Coordinates of C-alpha atoms in Angstrom, one line a residue:
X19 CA 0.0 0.0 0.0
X20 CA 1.4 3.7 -0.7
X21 CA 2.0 5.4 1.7
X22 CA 2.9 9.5 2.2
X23 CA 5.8 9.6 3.8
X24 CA 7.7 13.1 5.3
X25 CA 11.6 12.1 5.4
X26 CA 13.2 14.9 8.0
X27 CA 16.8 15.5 6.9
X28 CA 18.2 15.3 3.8
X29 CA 21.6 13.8 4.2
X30 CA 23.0 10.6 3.4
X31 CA 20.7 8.8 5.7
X32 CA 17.8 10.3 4.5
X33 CA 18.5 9.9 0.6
X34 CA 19.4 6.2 1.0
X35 CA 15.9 6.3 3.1
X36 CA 14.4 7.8 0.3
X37 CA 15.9 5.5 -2.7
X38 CA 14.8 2.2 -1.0
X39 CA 11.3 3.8 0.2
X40 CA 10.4 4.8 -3.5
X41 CA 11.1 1.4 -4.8
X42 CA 8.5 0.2 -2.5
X43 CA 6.6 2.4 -4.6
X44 CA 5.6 5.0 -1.5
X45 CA 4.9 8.6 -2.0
X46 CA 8.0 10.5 -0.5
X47 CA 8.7 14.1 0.3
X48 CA 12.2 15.0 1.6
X49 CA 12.7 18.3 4.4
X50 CA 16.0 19.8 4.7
X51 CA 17.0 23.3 6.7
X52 CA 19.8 23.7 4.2
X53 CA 20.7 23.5 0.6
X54 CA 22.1 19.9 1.0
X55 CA 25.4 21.3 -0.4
X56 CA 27.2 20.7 2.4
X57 CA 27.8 18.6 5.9
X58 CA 29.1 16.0 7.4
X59 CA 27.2 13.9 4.3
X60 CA 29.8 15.9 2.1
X61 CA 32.8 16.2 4.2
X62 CA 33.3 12.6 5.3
X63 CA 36.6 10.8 4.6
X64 CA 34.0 8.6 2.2
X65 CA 34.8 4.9 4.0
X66 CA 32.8 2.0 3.6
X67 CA 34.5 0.2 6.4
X68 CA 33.2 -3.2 7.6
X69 CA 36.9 -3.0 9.8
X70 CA 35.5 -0.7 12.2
X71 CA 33.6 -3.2 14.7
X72 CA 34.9 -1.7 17.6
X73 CA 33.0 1.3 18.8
X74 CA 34.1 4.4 19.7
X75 CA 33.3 4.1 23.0
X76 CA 35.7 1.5 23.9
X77 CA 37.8 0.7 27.5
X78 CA 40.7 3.4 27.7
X79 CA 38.6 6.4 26.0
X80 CA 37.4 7.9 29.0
X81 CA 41.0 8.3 30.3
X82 CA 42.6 9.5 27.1
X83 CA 39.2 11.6 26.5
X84 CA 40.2 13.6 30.2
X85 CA 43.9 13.7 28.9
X86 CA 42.4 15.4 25.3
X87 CA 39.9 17.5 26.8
X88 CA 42.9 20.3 27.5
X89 CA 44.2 20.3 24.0
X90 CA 42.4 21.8 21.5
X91 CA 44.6 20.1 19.0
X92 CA 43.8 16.6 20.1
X93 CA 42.4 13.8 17.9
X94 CA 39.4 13.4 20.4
X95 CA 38.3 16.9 22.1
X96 CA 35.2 17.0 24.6
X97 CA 34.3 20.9 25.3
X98 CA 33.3 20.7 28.6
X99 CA 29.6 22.2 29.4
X100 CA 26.9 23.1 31.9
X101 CA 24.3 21.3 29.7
X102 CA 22.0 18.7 30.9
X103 CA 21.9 16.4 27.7
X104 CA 25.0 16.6 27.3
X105 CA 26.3 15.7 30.8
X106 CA 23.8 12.7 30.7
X107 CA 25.4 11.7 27.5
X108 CA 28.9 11.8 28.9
X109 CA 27.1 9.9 31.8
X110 CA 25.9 7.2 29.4
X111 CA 29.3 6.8 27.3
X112 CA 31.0 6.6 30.2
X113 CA 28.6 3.1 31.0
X114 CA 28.7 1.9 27.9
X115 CA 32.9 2.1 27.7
X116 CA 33.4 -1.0 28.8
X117 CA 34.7 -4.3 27.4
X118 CA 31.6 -6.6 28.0
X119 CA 29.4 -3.5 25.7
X120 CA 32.0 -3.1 23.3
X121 CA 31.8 -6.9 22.8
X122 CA 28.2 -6.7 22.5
X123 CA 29.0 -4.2 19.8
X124 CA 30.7 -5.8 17.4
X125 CA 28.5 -8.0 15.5
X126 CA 26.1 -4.8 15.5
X127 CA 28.3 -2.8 13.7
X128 CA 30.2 -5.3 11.4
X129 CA 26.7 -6.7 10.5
X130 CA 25.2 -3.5 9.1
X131 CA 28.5 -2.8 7.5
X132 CA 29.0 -5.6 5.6
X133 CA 25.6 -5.2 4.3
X134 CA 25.9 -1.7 3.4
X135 CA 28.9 -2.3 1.3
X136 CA 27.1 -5.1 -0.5
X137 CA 24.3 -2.6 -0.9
X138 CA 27.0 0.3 -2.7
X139 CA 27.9 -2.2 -4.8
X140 CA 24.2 -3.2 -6.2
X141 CA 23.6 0.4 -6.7
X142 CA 26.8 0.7 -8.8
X143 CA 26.2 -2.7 -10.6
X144 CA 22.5 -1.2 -11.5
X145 CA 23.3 1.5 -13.9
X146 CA 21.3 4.2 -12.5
X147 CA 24.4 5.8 -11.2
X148 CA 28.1 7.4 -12.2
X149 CA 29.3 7.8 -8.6
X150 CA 32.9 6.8 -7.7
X151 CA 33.5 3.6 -5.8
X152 CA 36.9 1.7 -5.1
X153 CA 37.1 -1.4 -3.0
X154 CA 41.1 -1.5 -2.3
X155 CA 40.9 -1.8 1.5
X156 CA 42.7 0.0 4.5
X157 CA 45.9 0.7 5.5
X158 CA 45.7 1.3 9.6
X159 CA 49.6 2.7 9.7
X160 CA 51.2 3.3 12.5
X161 CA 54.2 5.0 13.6
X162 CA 55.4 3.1 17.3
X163 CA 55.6 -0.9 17.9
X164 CA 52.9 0.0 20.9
X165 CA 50.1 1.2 18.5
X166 CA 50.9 -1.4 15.9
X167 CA 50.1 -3.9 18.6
X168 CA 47.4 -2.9 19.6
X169 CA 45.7 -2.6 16.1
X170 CA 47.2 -5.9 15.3
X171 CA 45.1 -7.2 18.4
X172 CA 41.8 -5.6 16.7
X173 CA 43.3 -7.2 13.3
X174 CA 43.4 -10.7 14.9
X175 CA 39.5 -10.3 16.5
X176 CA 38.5 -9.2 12.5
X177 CA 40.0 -12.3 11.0
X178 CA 38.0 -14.3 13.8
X179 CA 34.9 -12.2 12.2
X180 CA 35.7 -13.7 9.2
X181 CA 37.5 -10.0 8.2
X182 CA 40.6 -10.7 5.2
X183 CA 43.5 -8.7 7.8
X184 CA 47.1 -8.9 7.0
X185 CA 49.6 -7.3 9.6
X186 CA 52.5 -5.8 7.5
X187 CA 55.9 -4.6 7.6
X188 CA 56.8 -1.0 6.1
X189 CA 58.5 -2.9 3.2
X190 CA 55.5 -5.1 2.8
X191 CA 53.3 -1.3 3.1
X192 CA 55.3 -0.2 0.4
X193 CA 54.7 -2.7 -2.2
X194 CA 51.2 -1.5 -2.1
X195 CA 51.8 2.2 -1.8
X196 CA 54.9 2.4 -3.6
X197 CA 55.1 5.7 -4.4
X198 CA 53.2 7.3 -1.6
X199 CA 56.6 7.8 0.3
X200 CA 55.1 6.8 4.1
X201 CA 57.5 7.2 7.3
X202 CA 55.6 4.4 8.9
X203 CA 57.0 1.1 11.0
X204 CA 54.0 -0.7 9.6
X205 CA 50.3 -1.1 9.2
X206 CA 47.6 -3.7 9.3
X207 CA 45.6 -4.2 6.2
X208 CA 41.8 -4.4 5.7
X209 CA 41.3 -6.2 2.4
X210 CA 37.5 -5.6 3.2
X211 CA 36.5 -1.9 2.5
X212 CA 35.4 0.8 -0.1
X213 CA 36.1 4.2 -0.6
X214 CA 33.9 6.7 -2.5
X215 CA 34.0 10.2 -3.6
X216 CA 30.7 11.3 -1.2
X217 CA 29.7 14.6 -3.0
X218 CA 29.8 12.2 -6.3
X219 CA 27.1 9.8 -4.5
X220 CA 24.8 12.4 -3.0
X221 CA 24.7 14.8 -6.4
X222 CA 23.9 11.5 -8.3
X223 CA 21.4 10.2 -6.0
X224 CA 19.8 13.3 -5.5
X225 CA 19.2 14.0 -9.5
X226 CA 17.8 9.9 -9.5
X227 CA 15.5 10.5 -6.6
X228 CA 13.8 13.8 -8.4
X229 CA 13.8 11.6 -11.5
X230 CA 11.8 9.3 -9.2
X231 CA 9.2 12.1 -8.1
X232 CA 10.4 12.4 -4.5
X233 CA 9.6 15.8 -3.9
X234 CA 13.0 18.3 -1.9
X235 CA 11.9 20.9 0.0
X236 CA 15.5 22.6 1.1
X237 CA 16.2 25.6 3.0
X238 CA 13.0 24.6 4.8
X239 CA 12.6 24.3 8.9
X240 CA 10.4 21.6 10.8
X241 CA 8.5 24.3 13.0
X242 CA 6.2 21.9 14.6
X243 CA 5.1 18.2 14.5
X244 CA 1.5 18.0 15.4
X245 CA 0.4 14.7 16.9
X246 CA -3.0 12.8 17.7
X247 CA -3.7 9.5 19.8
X248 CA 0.1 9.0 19.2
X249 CA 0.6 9.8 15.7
X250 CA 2.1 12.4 14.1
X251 CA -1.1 14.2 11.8
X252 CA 1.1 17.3 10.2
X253 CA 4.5 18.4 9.7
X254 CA 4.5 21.7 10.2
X255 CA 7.4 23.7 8.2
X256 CA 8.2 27.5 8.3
X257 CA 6.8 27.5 4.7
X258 CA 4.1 24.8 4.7
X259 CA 1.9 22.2 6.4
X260 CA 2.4 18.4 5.2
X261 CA 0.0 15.4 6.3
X262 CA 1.8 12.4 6.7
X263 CA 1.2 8.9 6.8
X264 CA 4.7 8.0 8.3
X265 CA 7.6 10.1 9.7
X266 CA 11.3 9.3 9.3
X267 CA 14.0 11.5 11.4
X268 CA 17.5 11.5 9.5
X269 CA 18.1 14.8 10.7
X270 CA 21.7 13.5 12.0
X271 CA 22.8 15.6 15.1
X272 CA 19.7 18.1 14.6
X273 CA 17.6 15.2 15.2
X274 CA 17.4 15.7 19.0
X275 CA 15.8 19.1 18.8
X276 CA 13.0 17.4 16.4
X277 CA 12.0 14.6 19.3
X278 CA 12.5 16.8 21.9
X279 CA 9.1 18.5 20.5
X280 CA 7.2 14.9 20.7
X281 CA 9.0 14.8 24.2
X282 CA 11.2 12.2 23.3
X283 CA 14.7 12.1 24.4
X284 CA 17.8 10.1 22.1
X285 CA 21.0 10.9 23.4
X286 CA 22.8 12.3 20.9
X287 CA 25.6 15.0 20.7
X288 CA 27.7 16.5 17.6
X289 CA 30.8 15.2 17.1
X290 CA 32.7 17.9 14.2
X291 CA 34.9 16.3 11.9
X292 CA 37.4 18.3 9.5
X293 CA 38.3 17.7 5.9
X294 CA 40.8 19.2 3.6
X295 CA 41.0 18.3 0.1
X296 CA 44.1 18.1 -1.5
X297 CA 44.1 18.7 -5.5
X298 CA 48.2 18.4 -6.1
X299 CA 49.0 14.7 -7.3
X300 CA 50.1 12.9 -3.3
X301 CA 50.3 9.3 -5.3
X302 CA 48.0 8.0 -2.3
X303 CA 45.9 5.2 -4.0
X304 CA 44.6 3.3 -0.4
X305 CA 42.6 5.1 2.1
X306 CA 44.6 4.9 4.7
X307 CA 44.7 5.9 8.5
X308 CA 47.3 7.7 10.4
X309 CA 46.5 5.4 13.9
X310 CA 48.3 7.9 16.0
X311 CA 46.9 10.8 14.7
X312 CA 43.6 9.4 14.1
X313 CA 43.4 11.4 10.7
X314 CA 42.1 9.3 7.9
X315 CA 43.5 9.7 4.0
X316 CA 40.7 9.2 1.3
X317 CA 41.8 8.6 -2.7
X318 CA 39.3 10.4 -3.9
X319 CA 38.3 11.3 -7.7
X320 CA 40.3 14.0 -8.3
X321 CA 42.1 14.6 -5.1
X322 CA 42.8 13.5 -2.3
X323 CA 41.3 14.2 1.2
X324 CA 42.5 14.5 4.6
X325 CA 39.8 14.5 7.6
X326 CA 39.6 13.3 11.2
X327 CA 39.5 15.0 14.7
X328 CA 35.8 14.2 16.9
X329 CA 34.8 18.1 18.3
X330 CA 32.4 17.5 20.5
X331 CA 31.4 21.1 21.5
X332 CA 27.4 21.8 20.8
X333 CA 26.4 22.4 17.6
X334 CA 28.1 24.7 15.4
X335 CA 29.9 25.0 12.2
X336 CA 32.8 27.2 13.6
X337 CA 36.4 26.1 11.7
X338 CA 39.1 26.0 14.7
X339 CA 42.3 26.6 12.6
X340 CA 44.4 24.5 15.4
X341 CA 42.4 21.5 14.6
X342 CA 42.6 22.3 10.8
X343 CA 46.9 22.6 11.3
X344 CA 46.8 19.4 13.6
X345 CA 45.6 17.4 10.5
X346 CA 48.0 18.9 8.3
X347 CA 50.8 18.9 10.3
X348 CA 50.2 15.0 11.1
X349 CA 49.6 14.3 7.2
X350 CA 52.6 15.7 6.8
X351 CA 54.5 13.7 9.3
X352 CA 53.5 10.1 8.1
X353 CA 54.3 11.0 4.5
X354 CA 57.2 11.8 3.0
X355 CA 57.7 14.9 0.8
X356 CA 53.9 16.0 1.3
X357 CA 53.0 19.4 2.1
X358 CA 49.6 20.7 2.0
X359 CA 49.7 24.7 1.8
X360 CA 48.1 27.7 3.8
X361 CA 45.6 27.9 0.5
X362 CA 44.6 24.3 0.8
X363 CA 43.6 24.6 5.1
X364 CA 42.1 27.3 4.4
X365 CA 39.7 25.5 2.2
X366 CA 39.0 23.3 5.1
X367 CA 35.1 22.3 5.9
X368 CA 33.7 20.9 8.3
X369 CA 30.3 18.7 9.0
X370 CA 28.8 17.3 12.3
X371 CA 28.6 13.4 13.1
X372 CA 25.8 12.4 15.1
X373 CA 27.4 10.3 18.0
X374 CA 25.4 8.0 19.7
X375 CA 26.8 6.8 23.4
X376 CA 27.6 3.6 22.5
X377 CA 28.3 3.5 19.1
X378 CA 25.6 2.0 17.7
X379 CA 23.0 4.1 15.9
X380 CA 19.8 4.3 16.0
X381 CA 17.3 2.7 13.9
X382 CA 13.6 2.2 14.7
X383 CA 10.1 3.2 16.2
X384 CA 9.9 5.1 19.0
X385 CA 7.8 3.1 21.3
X386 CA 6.3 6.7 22.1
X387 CA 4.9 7.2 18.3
X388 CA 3.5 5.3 16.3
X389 CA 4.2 6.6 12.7
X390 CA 7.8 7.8 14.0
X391 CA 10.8 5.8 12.6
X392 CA 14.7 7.2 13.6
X393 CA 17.8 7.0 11.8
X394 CA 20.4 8.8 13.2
X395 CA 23.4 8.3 15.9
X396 CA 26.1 6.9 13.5
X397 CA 28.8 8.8 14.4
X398 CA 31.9 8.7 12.1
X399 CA 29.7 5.8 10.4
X400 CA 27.3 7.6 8.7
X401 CA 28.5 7.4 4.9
X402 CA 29.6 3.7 5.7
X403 CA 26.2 3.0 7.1
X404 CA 23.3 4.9 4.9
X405 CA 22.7 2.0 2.2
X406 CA 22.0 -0.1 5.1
X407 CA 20.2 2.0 7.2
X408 CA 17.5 3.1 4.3
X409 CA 17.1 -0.4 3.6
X410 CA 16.3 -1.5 7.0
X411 CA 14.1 1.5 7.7
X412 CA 12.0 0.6 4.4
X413 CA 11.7 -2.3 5.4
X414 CA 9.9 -1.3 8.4
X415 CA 7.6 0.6 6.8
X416 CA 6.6 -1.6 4.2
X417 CA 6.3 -4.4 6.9
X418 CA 8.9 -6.8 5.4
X419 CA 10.8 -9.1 7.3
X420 CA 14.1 -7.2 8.2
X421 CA 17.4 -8.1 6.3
X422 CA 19.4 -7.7 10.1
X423 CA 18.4 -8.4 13.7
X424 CA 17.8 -4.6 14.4
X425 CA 16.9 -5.1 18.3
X426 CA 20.5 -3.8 19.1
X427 CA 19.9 -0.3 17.2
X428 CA 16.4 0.4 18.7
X429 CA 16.2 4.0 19.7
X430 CA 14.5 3.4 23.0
X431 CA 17.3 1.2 24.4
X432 CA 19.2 2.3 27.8
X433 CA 22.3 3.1 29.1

């Protein structure tokens, strides 16, 4: 049966939302505050990356978090605040830190992964789309024996996850990079992930879904959300009133201030992440990660892109020119002969990750509506996860039997 369906947020989320939702041959209108030019959906280092089973809020975070929190420069910088969602957040990653949750995690996360890559590549294979996609892996390098252990330890958990992992030596780096020039000791290797070029994906996928008929309202605010016997009944814009049958929230780390009005509560808080593209030929053909540094190097069509750092300081789209340097200056210590100038950081962007406590986004109803599904909380995820995430979401909607176990992403769940 078609239904009328109000997609809030126009990101990657909400387009994948929107490209499954249509094929179930539903009626879909997309919302977005901005001009969906720009974003974290934009910004992202553009990973597909099935390696990254362990969440972010893993055993050791909390203590290096406290160490960060007086560097502004740091990889991982927590603004402290007199806020009370975000104090219960830091309250609820602080719980879900722990080993026993992190290895309740990892299924959750490789599992939705592994689909969503599958998922790129069916898109791709279909011939309704031009976007870039590369499947060459991931090069976690690292600089000192201590880091390389440790990711080796991660490296021999993925290969028990059925993962392809390699732990190599800087000779062995080398063959595959040869003329990338890294000042490394060594890396282990992901044979498992993709890389895209994001603003590729979301122009193409954009032009497909109008081609569709879903209708884009941008530069458009959700006002109000007017509900009855548990249903939402209108969507109330600045510009317009919609009637919906079903309502999906994509609105990544905005989407707090939309349930807030239903007077629901999903922790969430905005983690900023920082890109800097990089148009003079580096000879960087695998998206690789700088461990130490946490700053992750993308191949992308064209150029190539530096991003990383995890701001997590309200919501705000202010460029902190330390952070900017502090991926720079770490680029440029892990590769040889690079040297990204003043012109190129001060192209710098930025976008805003939605981080969930524990990882893990969220993807459901709200037992508190009825016609309310949620997609959001994927933290540095999101492009990995959005295939994955429409999919599963349309298939609530169009009551199919779900491709994943999604109990462990329901946006009701505690801490």
């Amino acid at each position: 049966m078609e239904k009328e369906i109000i997609i809030i947020g126009g990101g990657i989320i909400g387009l994948c939302t929107a490209y499954y939702l249509q094929k179930d041959g539903h009626k879909i209108t997309v919302i977005d505050q901005s001009n969906m030019d720009s974003g974290a959906s934009y910004v992202n280092a553009g990973y597909i990356i099935p390696s990254h089973f362990i969440s972010m809020a893993a055993p050791g975070i909390i203590t290096k978090g406290i160490k960060w929190m007086f560097n502004s420069e740091s990889p991982f910088y927590v603004k402290p605040r007199l806020d009370a969602d975000f104090l219960k957040w830091v309250l609820a990653f602080k719980k879900s830190a722990t080993k026993e949750r992190v290895e309740q995690s990892i299924s959750a996360l490789k599992n939705i992964n592994l689909l969503s890559r599958d998922l790129y590549e069916d898109m791709k294979r279909s011939g309704d789309f031009n976007f870039h996609y590369e499947r060459k892996g991931l090069l976690m390098c690292y600089k000192s024996n201590k880091v390389g252990e440790e990711e080796w330890e991660i490296g021999k958990r993925g290969i028990k996850e059925g993962l392809g992992v390699k732990h190599l030596s800087a000779k062995e780096v080398k063959v595959l990079e040869p003329k990338a020039n890294l000042n490394i000791k060594g890396a282990v290797y992901y044979d498992c992930d993709g890389h895209m070029t994001p603003n590729h994906f979301m122009n193409d996928m954009t032009t497909y879904l109008k081609s569709k008929g879903v209708v884009f309202y941008t530069n458009e605010k959700v006002n109000e959300l007017e509900v009855f016997n548990d249903k939402i009944v209108k969507v109330l814009t600045d510009k317009r009133t919609l009637i919906p049958d079903e309502v999906i929230l994509t609105a990544g780390s905005w989407s707090p201030l939309i349930t807030k009005k239903l007077g629901i509560k999903i922790p969430v808080q905005a983690g900023k992440g920082y890109g800097i593209n990089v148009e003079q030929e580096t000879k960087i053909t695998i998206p690789t990660i700088l461990c130490e540094a946490k700053v992750a190097v993308t191949p992308m069509d064209g150029f190539t892109r530096f991003a990383g750092t995890m701001e997590i300081a309200g919501i705000n789209h202010n460029i902190n020119p330390k952070r900017v340097n502090s991926i720079a200056n770490a680029a440029q210590r892990y590769y040889n002969n690079l040297e990204i100038t003043l012109e190129e950081k001060k192209t710098a962007e930025c976008g805003l990750r939605p981080v969930s406590p524990d990882g893990i986004p969220y993807i459901g109803k709200s037992s508190k509506c009825k016609n309310l599904t949620i997609a959001t909380g994927h933290a540095m995820m999101g492009w990995s996860l959005g295939p994955a995430t429409g999919k599963l979401v349309s298939e609530i909607i169009s009551d199919k039997k779900s491709s994943l176990d999604i109990s462990c992403y329901h946006p009701d769940r505690k801490f």
